[in-house]
mmCIF file of C-alpha atoms in Angstrom:
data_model
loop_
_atom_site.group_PDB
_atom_site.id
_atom_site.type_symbol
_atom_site.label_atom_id
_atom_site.label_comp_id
_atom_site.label_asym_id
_atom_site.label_seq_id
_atom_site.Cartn_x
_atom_site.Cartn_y
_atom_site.Cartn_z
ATOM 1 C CA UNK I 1 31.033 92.165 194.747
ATOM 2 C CA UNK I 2 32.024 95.522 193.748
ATOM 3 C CA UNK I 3 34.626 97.115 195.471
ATOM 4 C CA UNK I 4 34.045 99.818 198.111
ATOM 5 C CA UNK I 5 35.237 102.110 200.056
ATOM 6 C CA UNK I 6 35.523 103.284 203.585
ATOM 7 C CA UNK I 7 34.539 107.168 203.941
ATOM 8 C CA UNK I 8 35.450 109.094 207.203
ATOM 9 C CA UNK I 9 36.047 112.688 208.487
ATOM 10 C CA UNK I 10 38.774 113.985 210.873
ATOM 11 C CA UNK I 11 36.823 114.504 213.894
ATOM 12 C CA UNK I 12 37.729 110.092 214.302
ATOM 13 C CA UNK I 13 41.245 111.048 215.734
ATOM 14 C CA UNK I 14 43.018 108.013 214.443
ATOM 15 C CA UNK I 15 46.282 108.125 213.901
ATOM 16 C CA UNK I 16 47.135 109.296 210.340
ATOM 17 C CA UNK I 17 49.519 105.764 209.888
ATOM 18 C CA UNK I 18 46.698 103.526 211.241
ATOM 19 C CA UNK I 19 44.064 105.553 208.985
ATOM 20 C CA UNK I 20 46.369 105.030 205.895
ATOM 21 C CA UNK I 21 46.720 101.200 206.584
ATOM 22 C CA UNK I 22 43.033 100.527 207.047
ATOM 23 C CA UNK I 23 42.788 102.674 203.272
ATOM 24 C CA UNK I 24 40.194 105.115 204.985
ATOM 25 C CA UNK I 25 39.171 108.185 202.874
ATOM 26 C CA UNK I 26 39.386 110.817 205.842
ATOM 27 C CA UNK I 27 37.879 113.906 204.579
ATOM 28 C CA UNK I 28 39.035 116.783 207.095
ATOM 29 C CA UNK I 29 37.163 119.357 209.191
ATOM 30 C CA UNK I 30 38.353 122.562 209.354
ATOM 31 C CA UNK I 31 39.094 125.714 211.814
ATOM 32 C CA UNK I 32 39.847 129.534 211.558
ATOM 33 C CA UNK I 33 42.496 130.720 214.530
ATOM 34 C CA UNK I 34 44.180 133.914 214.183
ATOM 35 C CA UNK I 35 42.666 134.573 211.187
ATOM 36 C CA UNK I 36 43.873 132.001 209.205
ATOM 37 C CA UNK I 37 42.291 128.887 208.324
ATOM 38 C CA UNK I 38 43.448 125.582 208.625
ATOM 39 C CA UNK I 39 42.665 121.852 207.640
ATOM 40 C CA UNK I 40 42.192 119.411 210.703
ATOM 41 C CA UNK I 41 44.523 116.557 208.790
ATOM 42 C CA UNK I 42 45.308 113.341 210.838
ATOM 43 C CA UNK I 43 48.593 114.415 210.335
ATOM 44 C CA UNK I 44 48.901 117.834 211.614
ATOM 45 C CA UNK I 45 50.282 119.047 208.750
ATOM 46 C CA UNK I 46 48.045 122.115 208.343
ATOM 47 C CA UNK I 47 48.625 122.688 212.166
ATOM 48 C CA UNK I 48 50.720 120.612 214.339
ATOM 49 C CA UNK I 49 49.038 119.614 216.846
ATOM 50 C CA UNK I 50 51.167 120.403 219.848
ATOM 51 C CA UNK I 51 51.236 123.927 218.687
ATOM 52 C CA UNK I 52 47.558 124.341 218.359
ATOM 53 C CA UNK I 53 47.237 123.655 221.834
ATOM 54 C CA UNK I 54 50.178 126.286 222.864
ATOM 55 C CA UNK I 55 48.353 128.154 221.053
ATOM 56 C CA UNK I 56 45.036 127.544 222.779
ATOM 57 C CA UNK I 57 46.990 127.801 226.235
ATOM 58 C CA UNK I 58 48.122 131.198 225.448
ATOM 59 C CA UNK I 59 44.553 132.568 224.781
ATOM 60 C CA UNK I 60 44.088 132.508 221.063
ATOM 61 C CA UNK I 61 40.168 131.369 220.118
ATOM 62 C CA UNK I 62 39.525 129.575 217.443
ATOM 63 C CA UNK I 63 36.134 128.619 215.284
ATOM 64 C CA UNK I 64 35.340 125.589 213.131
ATOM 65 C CA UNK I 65 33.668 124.061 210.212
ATOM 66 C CA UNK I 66 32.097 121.139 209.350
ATOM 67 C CA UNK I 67 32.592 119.668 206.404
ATOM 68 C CA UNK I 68 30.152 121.152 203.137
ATOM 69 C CA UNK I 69 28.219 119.537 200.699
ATOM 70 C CA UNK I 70 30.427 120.782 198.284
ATOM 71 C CA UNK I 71 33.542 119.378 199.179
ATOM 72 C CA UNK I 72 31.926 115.663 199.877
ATOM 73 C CA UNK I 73 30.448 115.566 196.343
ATOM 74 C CA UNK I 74 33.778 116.340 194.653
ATOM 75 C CA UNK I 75 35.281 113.619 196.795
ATOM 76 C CA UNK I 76 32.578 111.159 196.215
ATOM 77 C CA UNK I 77 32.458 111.538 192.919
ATOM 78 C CA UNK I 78 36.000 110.726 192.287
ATOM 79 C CA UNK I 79 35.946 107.969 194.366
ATOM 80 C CA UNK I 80 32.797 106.598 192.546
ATOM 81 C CA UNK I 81 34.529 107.010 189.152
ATOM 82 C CA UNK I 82 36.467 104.972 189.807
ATOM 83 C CA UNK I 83 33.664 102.517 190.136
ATOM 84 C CA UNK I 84 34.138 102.367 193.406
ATOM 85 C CA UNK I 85 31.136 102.008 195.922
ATOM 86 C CA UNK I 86 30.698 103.724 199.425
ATOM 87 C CA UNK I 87 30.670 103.441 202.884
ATOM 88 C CA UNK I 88 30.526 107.069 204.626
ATOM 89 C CA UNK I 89 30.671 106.720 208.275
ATOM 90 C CA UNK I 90 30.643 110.395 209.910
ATOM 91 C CA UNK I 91 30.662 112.610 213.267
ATOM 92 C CA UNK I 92 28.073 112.389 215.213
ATOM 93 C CA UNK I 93 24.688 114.367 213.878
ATOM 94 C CA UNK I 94 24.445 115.338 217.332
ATOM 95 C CA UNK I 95 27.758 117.488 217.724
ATOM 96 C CA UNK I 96 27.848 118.804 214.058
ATOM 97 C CA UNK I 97 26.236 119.213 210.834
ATOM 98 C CA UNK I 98 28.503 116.880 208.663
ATOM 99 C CA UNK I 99 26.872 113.836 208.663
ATOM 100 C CA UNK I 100 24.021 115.957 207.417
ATOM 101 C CA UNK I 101 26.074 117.144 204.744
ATOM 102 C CA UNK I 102 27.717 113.716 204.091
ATOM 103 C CA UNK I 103 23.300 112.355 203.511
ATOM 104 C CA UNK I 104 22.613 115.537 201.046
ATOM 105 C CA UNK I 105 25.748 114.665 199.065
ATOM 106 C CA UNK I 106 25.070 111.347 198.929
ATOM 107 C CA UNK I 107 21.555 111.539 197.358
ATOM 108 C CA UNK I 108 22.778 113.768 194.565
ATOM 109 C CA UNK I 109 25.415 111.139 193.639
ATOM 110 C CA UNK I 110 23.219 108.621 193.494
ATOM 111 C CA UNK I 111 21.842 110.779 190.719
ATOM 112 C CA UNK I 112 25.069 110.699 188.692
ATOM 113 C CA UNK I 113 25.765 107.546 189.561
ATOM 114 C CA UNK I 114 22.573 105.194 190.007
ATOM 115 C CA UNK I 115 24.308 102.214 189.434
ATOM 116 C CA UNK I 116 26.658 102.589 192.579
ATOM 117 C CA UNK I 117 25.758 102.027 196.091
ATOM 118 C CA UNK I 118 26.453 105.016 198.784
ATOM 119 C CA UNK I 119 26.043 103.725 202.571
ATOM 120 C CA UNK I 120 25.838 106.835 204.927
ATOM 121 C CA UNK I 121 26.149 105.851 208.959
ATOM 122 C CA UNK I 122 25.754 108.513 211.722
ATOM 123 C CA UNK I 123 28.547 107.385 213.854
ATOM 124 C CA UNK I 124 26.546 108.993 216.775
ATOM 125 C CA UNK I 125 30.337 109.373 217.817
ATOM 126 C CA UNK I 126 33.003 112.164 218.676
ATOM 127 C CA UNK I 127 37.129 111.608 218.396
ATOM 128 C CA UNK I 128 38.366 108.124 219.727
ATOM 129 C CA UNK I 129 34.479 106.714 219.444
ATOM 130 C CA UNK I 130 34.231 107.887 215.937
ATOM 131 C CA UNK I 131 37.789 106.111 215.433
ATOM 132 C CA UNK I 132 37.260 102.839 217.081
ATOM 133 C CA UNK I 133 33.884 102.366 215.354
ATOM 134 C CA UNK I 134 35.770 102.901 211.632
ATOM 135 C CA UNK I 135 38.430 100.730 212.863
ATOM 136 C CA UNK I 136 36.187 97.927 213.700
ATOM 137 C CA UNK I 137 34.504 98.499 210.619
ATOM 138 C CA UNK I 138 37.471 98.590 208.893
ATOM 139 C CA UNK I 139 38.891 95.430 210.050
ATOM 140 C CA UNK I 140 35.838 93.671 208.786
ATOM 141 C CA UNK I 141 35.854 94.858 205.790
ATOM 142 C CA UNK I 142 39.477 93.141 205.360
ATOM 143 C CA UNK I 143 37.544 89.961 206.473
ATOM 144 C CA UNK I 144 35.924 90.208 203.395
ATOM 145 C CA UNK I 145 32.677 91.104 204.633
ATOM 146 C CA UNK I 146 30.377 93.159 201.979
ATOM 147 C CA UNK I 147 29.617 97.021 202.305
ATOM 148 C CA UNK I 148 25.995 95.900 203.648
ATOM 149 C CA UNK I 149 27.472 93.403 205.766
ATOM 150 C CA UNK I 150 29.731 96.128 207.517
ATOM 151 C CA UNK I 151 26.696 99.076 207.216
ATOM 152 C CA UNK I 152 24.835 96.668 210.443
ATOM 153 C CA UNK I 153 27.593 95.823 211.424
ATOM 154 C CA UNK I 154 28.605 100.120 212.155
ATOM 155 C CA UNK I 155 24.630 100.214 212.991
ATOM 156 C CA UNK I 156 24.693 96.863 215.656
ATOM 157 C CA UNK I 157 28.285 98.622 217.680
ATOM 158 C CA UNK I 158 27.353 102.232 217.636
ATOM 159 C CA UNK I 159 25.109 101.684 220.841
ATOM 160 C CA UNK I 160 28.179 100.015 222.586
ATOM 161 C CA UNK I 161 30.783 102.580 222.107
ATOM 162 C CA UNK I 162 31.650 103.951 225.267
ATOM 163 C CA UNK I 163 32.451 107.888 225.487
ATOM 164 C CA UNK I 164 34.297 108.667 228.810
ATOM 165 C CA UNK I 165 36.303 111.794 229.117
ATOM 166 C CA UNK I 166 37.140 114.234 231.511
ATOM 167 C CA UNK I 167 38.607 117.715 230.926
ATOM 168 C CA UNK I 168 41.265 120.293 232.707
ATOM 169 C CA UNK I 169 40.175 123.851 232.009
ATOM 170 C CA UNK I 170 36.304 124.473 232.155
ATOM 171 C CA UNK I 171 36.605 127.567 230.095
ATOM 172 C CA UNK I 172 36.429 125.719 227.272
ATOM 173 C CA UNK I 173 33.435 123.502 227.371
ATOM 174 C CA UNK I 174 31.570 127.275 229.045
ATOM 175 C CA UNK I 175 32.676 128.831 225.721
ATOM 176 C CA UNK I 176 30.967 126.284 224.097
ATOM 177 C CA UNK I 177 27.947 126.269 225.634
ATOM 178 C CA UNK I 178 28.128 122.642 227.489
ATOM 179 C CA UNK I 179 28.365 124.677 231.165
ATOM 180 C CA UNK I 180 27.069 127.243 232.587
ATOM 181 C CA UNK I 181 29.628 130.220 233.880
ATOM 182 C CA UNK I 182 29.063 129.479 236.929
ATOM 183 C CA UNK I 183 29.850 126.167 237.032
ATOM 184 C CA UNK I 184 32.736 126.863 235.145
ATOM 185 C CA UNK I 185 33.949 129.695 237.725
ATOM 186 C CA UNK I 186 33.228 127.109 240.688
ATOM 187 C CA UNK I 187 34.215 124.061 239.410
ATOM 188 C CA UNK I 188 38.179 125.743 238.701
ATOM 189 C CA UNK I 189 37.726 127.643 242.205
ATOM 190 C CA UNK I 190 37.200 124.127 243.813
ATOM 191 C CA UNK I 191 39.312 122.041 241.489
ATOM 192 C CA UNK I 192 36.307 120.324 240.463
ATOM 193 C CA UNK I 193 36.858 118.199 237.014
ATOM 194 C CA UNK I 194 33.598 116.770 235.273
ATOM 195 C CA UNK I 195 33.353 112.957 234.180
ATOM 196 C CA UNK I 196 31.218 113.533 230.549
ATOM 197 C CA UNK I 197 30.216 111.198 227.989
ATOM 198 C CA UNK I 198 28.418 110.752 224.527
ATOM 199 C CA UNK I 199 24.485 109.165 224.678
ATOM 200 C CA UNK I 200 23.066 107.092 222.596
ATOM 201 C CA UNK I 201 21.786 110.305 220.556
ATOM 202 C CA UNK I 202 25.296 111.367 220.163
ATOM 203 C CA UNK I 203 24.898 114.151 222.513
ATOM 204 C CA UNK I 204 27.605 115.506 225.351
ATOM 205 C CA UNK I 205 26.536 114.662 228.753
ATOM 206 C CA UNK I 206 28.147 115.228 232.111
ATOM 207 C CA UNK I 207 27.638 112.375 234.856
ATOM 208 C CA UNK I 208 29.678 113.394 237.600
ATOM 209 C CA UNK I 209 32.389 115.278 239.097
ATOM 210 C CA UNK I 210 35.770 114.223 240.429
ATOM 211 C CA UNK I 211 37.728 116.215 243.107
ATOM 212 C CA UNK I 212 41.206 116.385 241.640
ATOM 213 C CA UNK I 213 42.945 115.569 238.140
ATOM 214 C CA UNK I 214 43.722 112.066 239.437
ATOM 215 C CA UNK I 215 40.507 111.382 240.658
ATOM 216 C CA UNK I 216 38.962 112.315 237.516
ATOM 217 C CA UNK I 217 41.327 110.132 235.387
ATOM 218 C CA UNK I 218 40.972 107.182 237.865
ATOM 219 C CA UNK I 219 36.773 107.701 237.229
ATOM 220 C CA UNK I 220 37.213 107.116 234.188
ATOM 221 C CA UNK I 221 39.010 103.449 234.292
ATOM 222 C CA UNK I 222 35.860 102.724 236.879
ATOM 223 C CA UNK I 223 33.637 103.442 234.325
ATOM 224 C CA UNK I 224 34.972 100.852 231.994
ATOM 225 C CA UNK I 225 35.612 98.559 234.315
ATOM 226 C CA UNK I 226 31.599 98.451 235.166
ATOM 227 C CA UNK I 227 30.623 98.157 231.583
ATOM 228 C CA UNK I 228 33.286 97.108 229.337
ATOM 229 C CA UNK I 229 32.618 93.579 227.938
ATOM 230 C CA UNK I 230 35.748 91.238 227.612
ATOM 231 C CA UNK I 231 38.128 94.407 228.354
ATOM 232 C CA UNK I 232 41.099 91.971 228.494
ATOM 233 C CA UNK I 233 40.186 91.315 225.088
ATOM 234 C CA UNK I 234 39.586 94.221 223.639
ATOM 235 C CA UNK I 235 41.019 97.127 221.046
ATOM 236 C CA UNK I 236 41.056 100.531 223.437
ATOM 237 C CA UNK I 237 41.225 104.032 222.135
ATOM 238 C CA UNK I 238 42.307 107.080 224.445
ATOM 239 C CA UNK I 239 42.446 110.569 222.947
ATOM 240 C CA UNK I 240 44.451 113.076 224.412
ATOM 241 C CA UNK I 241 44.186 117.685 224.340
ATOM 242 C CA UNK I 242 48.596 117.366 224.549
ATOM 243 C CA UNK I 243 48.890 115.306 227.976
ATOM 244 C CA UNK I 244 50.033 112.654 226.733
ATOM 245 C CA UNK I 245 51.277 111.486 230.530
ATOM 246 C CA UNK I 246 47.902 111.333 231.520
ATOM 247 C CA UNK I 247 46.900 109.177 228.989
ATOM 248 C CA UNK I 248 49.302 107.416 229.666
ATOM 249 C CA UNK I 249 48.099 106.840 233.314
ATOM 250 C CA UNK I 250 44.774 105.713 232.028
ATOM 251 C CA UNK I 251 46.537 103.203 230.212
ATOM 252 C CA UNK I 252 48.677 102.073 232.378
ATOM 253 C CA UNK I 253 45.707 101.413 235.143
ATOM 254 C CA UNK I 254 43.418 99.562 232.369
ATOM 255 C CA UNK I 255 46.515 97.503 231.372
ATOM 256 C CA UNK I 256 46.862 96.618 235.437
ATOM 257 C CA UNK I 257 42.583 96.743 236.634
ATOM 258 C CA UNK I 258 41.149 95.123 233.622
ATOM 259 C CA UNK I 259 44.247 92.696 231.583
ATOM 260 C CA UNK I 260 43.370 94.526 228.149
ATOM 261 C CA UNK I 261 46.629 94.987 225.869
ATOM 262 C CA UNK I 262 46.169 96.628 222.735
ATOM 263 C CA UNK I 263 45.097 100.537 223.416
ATOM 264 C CA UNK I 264 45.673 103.149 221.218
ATOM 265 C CA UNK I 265 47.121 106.505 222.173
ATOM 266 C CA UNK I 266 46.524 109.532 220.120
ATOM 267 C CA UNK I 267 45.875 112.926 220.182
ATOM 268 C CA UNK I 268 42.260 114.904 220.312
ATOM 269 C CA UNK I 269 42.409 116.636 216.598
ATOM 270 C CA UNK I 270 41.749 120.537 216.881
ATOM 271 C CA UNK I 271 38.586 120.804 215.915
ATOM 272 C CA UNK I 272 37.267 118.850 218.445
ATOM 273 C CA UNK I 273 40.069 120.061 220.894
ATOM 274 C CA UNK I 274 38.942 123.405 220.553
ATOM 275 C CA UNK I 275 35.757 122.783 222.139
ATOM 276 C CA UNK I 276 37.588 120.123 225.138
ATOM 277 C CA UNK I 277 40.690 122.099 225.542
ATOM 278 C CA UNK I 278 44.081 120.911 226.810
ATOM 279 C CA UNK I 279 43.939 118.884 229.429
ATOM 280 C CA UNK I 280 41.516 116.875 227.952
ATOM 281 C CA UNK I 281 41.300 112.804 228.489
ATOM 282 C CA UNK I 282 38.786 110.706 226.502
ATOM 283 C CA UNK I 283 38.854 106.811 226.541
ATOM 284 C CA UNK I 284 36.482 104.819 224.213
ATOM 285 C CA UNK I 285 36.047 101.249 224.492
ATOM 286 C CA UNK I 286 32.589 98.806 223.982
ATOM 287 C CA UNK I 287 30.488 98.348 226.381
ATOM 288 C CA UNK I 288 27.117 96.432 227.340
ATOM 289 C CA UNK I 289 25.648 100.083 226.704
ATOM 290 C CA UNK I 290 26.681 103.615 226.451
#
């Protein structure tokens, strides 16, 4: 069995440690703020993230990038130089046109190289869901299981990861185009917070609305505790727009509702934060559906 490797892009919000231990290939997004553009590394180390959210809070806009053709060829084909195959698991097609780009690059490499095999998955994902479906790819991978093997395996989770976030300034999902203005200007007059997640298309939906930041953070641990399967058992990511605390809360009630142990804290990357905005709260576990 040849060897292969894992390909991924920044929107998965893992933490840049956990990414380098798994031996991902993270290939980053990028984003133009102030006119300057920076790489969305796992790291930060284009932008910290802390200070692109200051940043954000003190009224700067930013835009972003998916990833081109270009640049996913020139990575590919070092990677496949080295006789190495692929595995390219990407943001969802329904939020961005990288896993798009990711497909196009992949069919020309398989005309340089049409001895290799080049896997492209749709992760249908955003942030933590993105993450937690590489990491459980990832993980059986080290089991020794063989790039096909782990391709249904990506194909038979993705309609089980759970997208449940809830956000603390409207003004950013408005500017995006996810809610109207209105909604936006009543929703902050009322202190209205929406409970949103990803479908099985990979699309943003809103599903409710909690009265208060509390109530919208609690929402969320109700919606895993309705669907998760085996919580107590499970691996739990929660992605965070620099409120960490609140994270934190969500942890700390699905540690004390639900049993479940190992959950991940990180942050939401910018390029996905600049759509969410600070405040934002996302928790991604599996489910019996979306």
């Amino acid at each position: 069995m040849r060897e292969y490797v894992i390909m991924t892009d920044s929107c998965c919000d893992l933490p840049a440690e956990l990414a380098q231990e798994l031996e991902l290939d993270v290939i980053p997004l990028s984003l133009t703020m102030g006119d300057q553009e920076y790489f969305n590394y796992l790291d930060g180390r284009a932008l910290a993230f802390p200070d692109f959210y200051a940043r954000l809070r003190g009224g700067e806009l930013a835009t972003t990038s998916a990833v081109n053709v270009g640049t996913f060829e020139a990575r590919m084909r070092a990677l496949l130089e080295q006789g190495k195959d692929l595995l390219c698991i990407h943001f969802s097609s329904g939020l961005s046109t990288t896993y798009q780009s990711a497909c196009i690059a992949a069919e020309e490499m398989k005309k340089e190289f049409p001895d290799a095999t080049i896997e492209t998955v749709d992760s249908l994902s955003a942030s933590g869901g993105q993450g937690l479906l590489v990491y459980l790819c990832a993980l059986e991978k080290r089991k020794g299981k063989s790039l096909e093997e782990v391709r249904v395996f990506a194909e038979q989770t993705r309609p089980h990861l759970c997208h449940w976030f809830t956000v603390d300034d409207l003004g950013h999902l408005k500017r995006g185009g996810r809610i109207s203005s209105a909604t936006a200007l009543f929703g902050t007059m009322l202190s209205i917070k929406p409970v949103m997640h990803v479908d099985d298309s990979g699309h943003l939906i809103p599903v409710s609305k909690a009265r208060g930041r509390k109530a919208s953070l609690t929402a969320l641990v109700d919606q895993m505790e309705q669907s998760a399967i085996h919580p107590e058992s499970q691996t739990v990511f929660i992605t965070h727009g620099d409120c960490e605390d609140d994270a934190r809360f969500v942890a700390g009630e699905i540690r004390r509702r639900m049993g479940t142990q190992d959950i991940r804290i990180s942050y939401v990357g910018p390029v996905i934060g600049n759509h969410s905005g600070p405040g934002t709260v996302a928790l991604f576990f599996l489910g019996k559906e979306r």
